[in-house]
Amino acid sequence: QEIIGIQDVCEMLHIGKNSVYKLLSTGRLRGIRIGANWRISRQAVEDFVLYEQTQPQEYDGGRSHKWRRKTV
């Protein structure tokens, strides 16, 4: 099981560091914090992507110009 860092996740998901930290802190992306550093398995990133692709999406009316996950 390959372990990757924050920068690797940023490159895989095409998002910034703050977004990765938010995903980790909210539990949407699984990882382990060791001291000040996060370690994430490549499988956890792949699981996150698959989960996000299967969730229903709704448009927020253009407020953020993004699609967000629909809460049922």
PDB file of N, CA and C in Angstrom:
ATOM      1  N   GLN A   1       0.854  -1.179   0.000  1.00  0.00           N
ATOM      2  CA  GLN A   1       0.000   0.000   0.000  1.00  0.00           C
ATOM      3  C   GLN A   1       0.894   1.235   0.000  1.00  0.00           C
ATOM      4  N   GLU A   2       0.784   2.015  -1.053  1.00  0.00           N
ATOM      5  CA  GLU A   2       1.626   3.194  -1.210  1.00  0.00           C
ATOM      6  C   GLU A   2       1.096   4.354  -0.368  1.00  0.00           C
ATOM      7  N   ILE A   3       1.981   4.975   0.388  1.00  0.00           N
ATOM      8  CA  ILE A   3       1.636   6.134   1.214  1.00  0.00           C
ATOM      9  C   ILE A   3       2.148   7.388   0.526  1.00  0.00           C
ATOM     10  N   ILE A   4       1.285   8.389   0.430  1.00  0.00           N
ATOM     11  CA  ILE A   4       1.652   9.632  -0.245  1.00  0.00           C
ATOM     12  C   ILE A   4       1.419  10.817   0.679  1.00  0.00           C
ATOM     13  N   GLY A   5       1.954  11.954   0.304  1.00  0.00           N
ATOM     14  CA  GLY A   5       1.819  13.171   1.092  1.00  0.00           C
ATOM     15  C   GLY A   5       0.798  14.129   0.503  1.00  0.00           C
ATOM     16  N   ILE A   6       0.664  15.261   1.166  1.00  0.00           N
ATOM     17  CA  ILE A   6      -0.317  16.279   0.767  1.00  0.00           C
ATOM     18  C   ILE A   6      -0.091  16.744  -0.667  1.00  0.00           C
ATOM     19  N   GLN A   7       1.155  17.026  -1.020  1.00  0.00           N
ATOM     20  CA  GLN A   7       1.443  17.534  -2.366  1.00  0.00           C
ATOM     21  C   GLN A   7       1.035  16.530  -3.440  1.00  0.00           C
ATOM     22  N   ASP A   8       1.257  15.251  -3.176  1.00  0.00           N
ATOM     23  CA  ASP A   8       0.853  14.217  -4.130  1.00  0.00           C
ATOM     24  C   ASP A   8      -0.665  14.197  -4.307  1.00  0.00           C
ATOM     25  N   VAL A   9      -1.393  14.348  -3.197  1.00  0.00           N
ATOM     26  CA  VAL A   9      -2.863  14.383  -3.270  1.00  0.00           C
ATOM     27  C   VAL A   9      -3.310  15.600  -4.073  1.00  0.00           C
ATOM     28  N   CYS A  10      -2.663  16.740  -3.840  1.00  0.00           N
ATOM     29  CA  CYS A  10      -2.987  17.957  -4.596  1.00  0.00           C
ATOM     30  C   CYS A  10      -2.864  17.715  -6.094  1.00  0.00           C
ATOM     31  N   GLU A  11      -1.777  17.064  -6.488  1.00  0.00           N
ATOM     32  CA  GLU A  11      -1.554  16.799  -7.898  1.00  0.00           C
ATOM     33  C   GLU A  11      -2.551  15.793  -8.451  1.00  0.00           C
ATOM     34  N   MET A  12      -2.893  14.782  -7.675  1.00  0.00           N
ATOM     35  CA  MET A  12      -3.839  13.763  -8.135  1.00  0.00           C
ATOM     36  C   MET A  12      -5.239  14.331  -8.325  1.00  0.00           C
ATOM     37  N   LEU A  13      -5.662  15.199  -7.393  1.00  0.00           N
ATOM     38  CA  LEU A  13      -7.034  15.727  -7.422  1.00  0.00           C
ATOM     39  C   LEU A  13      -7.141  17.098  -8.075  1.00  0.00           C
ATOM     40  N   HIS A  14      -5.995  17.701  -8.402  1.00  0.00           N
ATOM     41  CA  HIS A  14      -5.963  19.036  -9.005  1.00  0.00           C
ATOM     42  C   HIS A  14      -6.641  20.068  -8.102  1.00  0.00           C
ATOM     43  N   ILE A  15      -6.290  20.012  -6.822  1.00  0.00           N
ATOM     44  CA  ILE A  15      -6.809  20.973  -5.851  1.00  0.00           C
ATOM     45  C   ILE A  15      -5.648  21.494  -5.009  1.00  0.00           C
ATOM     46  N   GLY A  16      -5.890  22.543  -4.251  1.00  0.00           N
ATOM     47  CA  GLY A  16      -4.859  23.140  -3.415  1.00  0.00           C
ATOM     48  C   GLY A  16      -4.712  22.446  -2.071  1.00  0.00           C
ATOM     49  N   LYS A  17      -3.643  22.820  -1.374  1.00  0.00           N
ATOM     50  CA  LYS A  17      -3.354  22.221  -0.071  1.00  0.00           C
ATOM     51  C   LYS A  17      -4.478  22.451   0.928  1.00  0.00           C
ATOM     52  N   ASN A  18      -5.019  23.657   0.970  1.00  0.00           N
ATOM     53  CA  ASN A  18      -6.081  23.952   1.930  1.00  0.00           C
ATOM     54  C   ASN A  18      -7.293  23.052   1.708  1.00  0.00           C
ATOM     55  N   SER A  19      -7.595  22.770   0.454  1.00  0.00           N
ATOM     56  CA  SER A  19      -8.724  21.888   0.154  1.00  0.00           C
ATOM     57  C   SER A  19      -8.446  20.467   0.639  1.00  0.00           C
ATOM     58  N   VAL A  20      -7.205  20.003   0.478  1.00  0.00           N
ATOM     59  CA  VAL A  20      -6.847  18.670   0.953  1.00  0.00           C
ATOM     60  C   VAL A  20      -6.959  18.618   2.470  1.00  0.00           C
ATOM     61  N   TYR A  21      -6.443  19.636   3.151  1.00  0.00           N
ATOM     62  CA  TYR A  21      -6.524  19.673   4.614  1.00  0.00           C
ATOM     63  C   TYR A  21      -7.981  19.667   5.077  1.00  0.00           C
ATOM     64  N   LYS A  22      -8.851  20.375   4.358  1.00  0.00           N
ATOM     65  CA  LYS A  22     -10.259  20.393   4.731  1.00  0.00           C
ATOM     66  C   LYS A  22     -10.895  19.016   4.548  1.00  0.00           C
ATOM     67  N   LEU A  23     -10.574  18.349   3.443  1.00  0.00           N
ATOM     68  CA  LEU A  23     -11.099  16.991   3.215  1.00  0.00           C
ATOM     69  C   LEU A  23     -10.641  16.045   4.319  1.00  0.00           C
ATOM     70  N   LEU A  24      -9.389  16.180   4.735  1.00  0.00           N
ATOM     71  CA  LEU A  24      -8.872  15.321   5.795  1.00  0.00           C
ATOM     72  C   LEU A  24      -9.529  15.635   7.141  1.00  0.00           C
ATOM     73  N   SER A  25      -9.657  16.915   7.454  1.00  0.00           N
ATOM     74  CA  SER A  25     -10.194  17.288   8.770  1.00  0.00           C
ATOM     75  C   SER A  25     -11.676  16.953   8.907  1.00  0.00           C
ATOM     76  N   THR A  26     -12.399  16.935   7.783  1.00  0.00           N
ATOM     77  CA  THR A  26     -13.819  16.595   7.836  1.00  0.00           C
ATOM     78  C   THR A  26     -14.052  15.088   7.698  1.00  0.00           C
ATOM     79  N   GLY A  27     -13.000  14.338   7.401  1.00  0.00           N
ATOM     80  CA  GLY A  27     -13.134  12.903   7.280  1.00  0.00           C
ATOM     81  C   GLY A  27     -13.570  12.412   5.916  1.00  0.00           C
ATOM     82  N   ARG A  28     -13.751  13.315   4.970  1.00  0.00           N
ATOM     83  CA  ARG A  28     -14.144  12.886   3.622  1.00  0.00           C
ATOM     84  C   ARG A  28     -13.009  12.148   2.924  1.00  0.00           C
ATOM     85  N   LEU A  29     -11.780  12.477   3.297  1.00  0.00           N
ATOM     86  CA  LEU A  29     -10.602  11.775   2.799  1.00  0.00           C
ATOM     87  C   LEU A  29      -9.900  11.176   4.007  1.00  0.00           C
ATOM     88  N   ARG A  30      -9.631   9.879   3.945  1.00  0.00           N
ATOM     89  CA  ARG A  30      -8.997   9.202   5.071  1.00  0.00           C
ATOM     90  C   ARG A  30      -7.488   9.402   5.032  1.00  0.00           C
ATOM     91  N   GLY A  31      -6.920   9.683   6.191  1.00  0.00           N
ATOM     92  CA  GLY A  31      -5.481   9.829   6.306  1.00  0.00           C
ATOM     93  C   GLY A  31      -5.066   9.710   7.763  1.00  0.00           C
ATOM     94  N   ILE A  32      -3.762   9.654   7.977  1.00  0.00           N
ATOM     95  CA  ILE A  32      -3.209   9.552   9.320  1.00  0.00           C
ATOM     96  C   ILE A  32      -2.312  10.755   9.555  1.00  0.00           C
ATOM     97  N   ARG A  33      -2.504  11.384  10.686  1.00  0.00           N
ATOM     98  CA  ARG A  33      -1.661  12.517  11.042  1.00  0.00           C
ATOM     99  C   ARG A  33      -0.557  12.030  11.968  1.00  0.00           C
ATOM    100  N   ILE A  34       0.679  12.278  11.577  1.00  0.00           N
ATOM    101  CA  ILE A  34       1.850  11.923  12.373  1.00  0.00           C
ATOM    102  C   ILE A  34       2.579  13.220  12.674  1.00  0.00           C
ATOM    103  N   GLY A  35       2.426  13.681  13.914  1.00  0.00           N
ATOM    104  CA  GLY A  35       2.985  14.988  14.264  1.00  0.00           C
ATOM    105  C   GLY A  35       2.269  16.068  13.481  1.00  0.00           C
ATOM    106  N   ALA A  36       3.035  16.837  12.717  1.00  0.00           N
ATOM    107  CA  ALA A  36       2.451  17.913  11.915  1.00  0.00           C
ATOM    108  C   ALA A  36       2.179  17.467  10.483  1.00  0.00           C
ATOM    109  N   ASN A  37       2.479  16.219  10.162  1.00  0.00           N
ATOM    110  CA  ASN A  37       2.375  15.731   8.794  1.00  0.00           C
ATOM    111  C   ASN A  37       1.237  14.746   8.617  1.00  0.00           C
ATOM    112  N   TRP A  38       0.598  14.815   7.464  1.00  0.00           N
ATOM    113  CA  TRP A  38      -0.445  13.864   7.104  1.00  0.00           C
ATOM    114  C   TRP A  38       0.132  12.835   6.153  1.00  0.00           C
ATOM    115  N   ARG A  39      -0.309  11.609   6.289  1.00  0.00           N
ATOM    116  CA  ARG A  39       0.033  10.529   5.372  1.00  0.00           C
ATOM    117  C   ARG A  39      -1.274   9.903   4.894  1.00  0.00           C
ATOM    118  N   ILE A  40      -1.374   9.753   3.589  1.00  0.00           N
ATOM    119  CA  ILE A  40      -2.595   9.259   2.974  1.00  0.00           C
ATOM    120  C   ILE A  40      -2.222   8.096   2.061  1.00  0.00           C
ATOM    121  N   SER A  41      -3.016   7.049   2.080  1.00  0.00           N
ATOM    122  CA  SER A  41      -2.745   5.947   1.154  1.00  0.00           C
ATOM    123  C   SER A  41      -3.314   6.313  -0.216  1.00  0.00           C
ATOM    124  N   ARG A  42      -2.627   5.861  -1.246  1.00  0.00           N
ATOM    125  CA  ARG A  42      -3.114   6.104  -2.613  1.00  0.00           C
ATOM    126  C   ARG A  42      -4.513   5.495  -2.764  1.00  0.00           C
ATOM    127  N   GLN A  43      -4.748   4.366  -2.102  1.00  0.00           N
ATOM    128  CA  GLN A  43      -6.061   3.721  -2.167  1.00  0.00           C
ATOM    129  C   GLN A  43      -7.144   4.621  -1.572  1.00  0.00           C
ATOM    130  N   ALA A  44      -6.828   5.353  -0.496  1.00  0.00           N
ATOM    131  CA  ALA A  44      -7.806   6.262   0.116  1.00  0.00           C
ATOM    132  C   ALA A  44      -8.204   7.365  -0.868  1.00  0.00           C
ATOM    133  N   VAL A  45      -7.245   7.850  -1.647  1.00  0.00           N
ATOM    134  CA  VAL A  45      -7.553   8.881  -2.649  1.00  0.00           C
ATOM    135  C   VAL A  45      -8.431   8.285  -3.747  1.00  0.00           C
ATOM    136  N   GLU A  46      -8.093   7.085  -4.191  1.00  0.00           N
ATOM    137  CA  GLU A  46      -8.903   6.432  -5.215  1.00  0.00           C
ATOM    138  C   GLU A  46     -10.316   6.157  -4.701  1.00  0.00           C
ATOM    139  N   ASP A  47     -10.434   5.725  -3.450  1.00  0.00           N
ATOM    140  CA  ASP A  47     -11.758   5.491  -2.850  1.00  0.00           C
ATOM    141  C   ASP A  47     -12.555   6.791  -2.779  1.00  0.00           C
ATOM    142  N   PHE A  48     -11.894   7.878  -2.413  1.00  0.00           N
ATOM    143  CA  PHE A  48     -12.546   9.180  -2.337  1.00  0.00           C
ATOM    144  C   PHE A  48     -13.096   9.580  -3.707  1.00  0.00           C
ATOM    145  N   VAL A  49     -12.291   9.426  -4.741  1.00  0.00           N
ATOM    146  CA  VAL A  49     -12.719   9.797  -6.091  1.00  0.00           C
ATOM    147  C   VAL A  49     -13.915   8.954  -6.515  1.00  0.00           C
ATOM    148  N   LEU A  50     -13.859   7.651  -6.300  1.00  0.00           N
ATOM    149  CA  LEU A  50     -14.973   6.779  -6.669  1.00  0.00           C
ATOM    150  C   LEU A  50     -16.242   7.140  -5.916  1.00  0.00           C
ATOM    151  N   TYR A  51     -16.115   7.422  -4.618  1.00  0.00           N
ATOM    152  CA  TYR A  51     -17.274   7.794  -3.809  1.00  0.00           C
ATOM    153  C   TYR A  51     -17.892   9.093  -4.318  1.00  0.00           C
ATOM    154  N   GLU A  52     -17.052  10.079  -4.586  1.00  0.00           N
ATOM    155  CA  GLU A  52     -17.557  11.377  -5.051  1.00  0.00           C
ATOM    156  C   GLU A  52     -18.249  11.262  -6.407  1.00  0.00           C
ATOM    157  N   GLN A  53     -17.756  10.367  -7.254  1.00  0.00           N
ATOM    158  CA  GLN A  53     -18.362  10.186  -8.577  1.00  0.00           C
ATOM    159  C   GLN A  53     -19.720   9.517  -8.501  1.00  0.00           C
ATOM    160  N   THR A  54     -19.984   8.775  -7.451  1.00  0.00           N
ATOM    161  CA  THR A  54     -21.257   8.054  -7.351  1.00  0.00           C
ATOM    162  C   THR A  54     -22.321   8.818  -6.570  1.00  0.00           C
ATOM    163  N   GLN A  55     -21.961   9.948  -5.978  1.00  0.00           N
ATOM    164  CA  GLN A  55     -22.927  10.710  -5.187  1.00  0.00           C
ATOM    165  C   GLN A  55     -23.725  11.647  -6.083  1.00  0.00           C
ATOM    166  N   PRO A  56     -25.028  11.799  -5.809  1.00  0.00           N
ATOM    167  CA  PRO A  56     -25.828  12.747  -6.597  1.00  0.00           C
ATOM    168  C   PRO A  56     -25.325  14.174  -6.377  1.00  0.00           C
ATOM    169  N   GLN A  57     -25.344  14.945  -7.441  1.00  0.00           N
ATOM    170  CA  GLN A  57     -24.865  16.326  -7.385  1.00  0.00           C
ATOM    171  C   GLN A  57     -26.044  17.269  -7.600  1.00  0.00           C
ATOM    172  N   GLU A  58     -25.932  18.452  -7.045  1.00  0.00           N
ATOM    173  CA  GLU A  58     -26.943  19.469  -7.309  1.00  0.00           C
ATOM    174  C   GLU A  58     -26.236  20.799  -7.551  1.00  0.00           C
ATOM    175  N   TYR A  59     -26.836  21.613  -8.380  1.00  0.00           N
ATOM    176  CA  TYR A  59     -26.276  22.920  -8.700  1.00  0.00           C
ATOM    177  C   TYR A  59     -26.751  23.905  -7.653  1.00  0.00           C
ATOM    178  N   ASP A  60     -25.862  24.759  -7.178  1.00  0.00           N
ATOM    179  CA  ASP A  60     -26.216  25.677  -6.085  1.00  0.00           C
ATOM    180  C   ASP A  60     -26.736  27.017  -6.587  1.00  0.00           C
ATOM    181  N   GLY A  61     -27.201  27.078  -7.803  1.00  0.00           N
ATOM    182  CA  GLY A  61     -27.770  28.310  -8.329  1.00  0.00           C
ATOM    183  C   GLY A  61     -26.730  29.311  -8.792  1.00  0.00           C
ATOM    184  N   GLY A  62     -25.496  28.890  -8.938  1.00  0.00           N
ATOM    185  CA  GLY A  62     -24.456  29.782  -9.418  1.00  0.00           C
ATOM    186  C   GLY A  62     -23.757  30.582  -8.342  1.00  0.00           C
ATOM    187  N   ARG A  63     -24.112  30.332  -7.081  1.00  0.00           N
ATOM    188  CA  ARG A  63     -23.502  31.114  -5.991  1.00  0.00           C
ATOM    189  C   ARG A  63     -22.005  30.876  -5.910  1.00  0.00           C
ATOM    190  N   SER A  64     -21.572  29.643  -6.065  1.00  0.00           N
ATOM    191  CA  SER A  64     -20.143  29.378  -5.977  1.00  0.00           C
ATOM    192  C   SER A  64     -19.565  28.933  -7.318  1.00  0.00           C
ATOM    193  N   HIS A  65     -20.414  28.814  -8.328  1.00  0.00           N
ATOM    194  CA  HIS A  65     -20.004  28.345  -9.653  1.00  0.00           C
ATOM    195  C   HIS A  65     -19.439  26.938  -9.592  1.00  0.00           C
ATOM    196  N   LYS A  66     -19.884  26.161  -8.630  1.00  0.00           N
ATOM    197  CA  LYS A  66     -19.437  24.787  -8.486  1.00  0.00           C
ATOM    198  C   LYS A  66     -20.635  23.894  -8.246  1.00  0.00           C
ATOM    199  N   TRP A  67     -20.445  22.645  -8.557  1.00  0.00           N
ATOM    200  CA  TRP A  67     -21.435  21.643  -8.200  1.00  0.00           C
ATOM    201  C   TRP A  67     -21.091  21.144  -6.817  1.00  0.00           C
ATOM    202  N   ARG A  68     -22.086  20.830  -6.032  1.00  0.00           N
ATOM    203  CA  ARG A  68     -21.833  20.304  -4.695  1.00  0.00           C
ATOM    204  C   ARG A  68     -22.612  19.022  -4.500  1.00  0.00           C
ATOM    205  N   ARG A  69     -22.162  18.245  -3.538  1.00  0.00           N
ATOM    206  CA  ARG A  69     -22.814  16.984  -3.260  1.00  0.00           C
ATOM    207  C   ARG A  69     -24.178  17.255  -2.652  1.00  0.00           C
ATOM    208  N   LYS A  70     -25.165  16.550  -3.133  1.00  0.00           N
ATOM    209  CA  LYS A  70     -26.542  16.716  -2.652  1.00  0.00           C
ATOM    210  C   LYS A  70     -26.698  15.972  -1.332  1.00  0.00           C
ATOM    211  N   THR A  71     -27.242  16.638  -0.345  1.00  0.00           N
ATOM    212  CA  THR A  71     -27.531  15.987   0.926  1.00  0.00           C
ATOM    213  C   THR A  71     -28.970  15.527   0.900  1.00  0.00           C
ATOM    214  N   VAL A  72     -29.160  14.265   1.153  1.00  0.00           N
ATOM    215  CA  VAL A  72     -30.505  13.680   1.057  1.00  0.00           C
ATOM    216  C   VAL A  72     -31.109  13.577   2.436  1.00  0.00           C
TER     217      VAL A  72
END
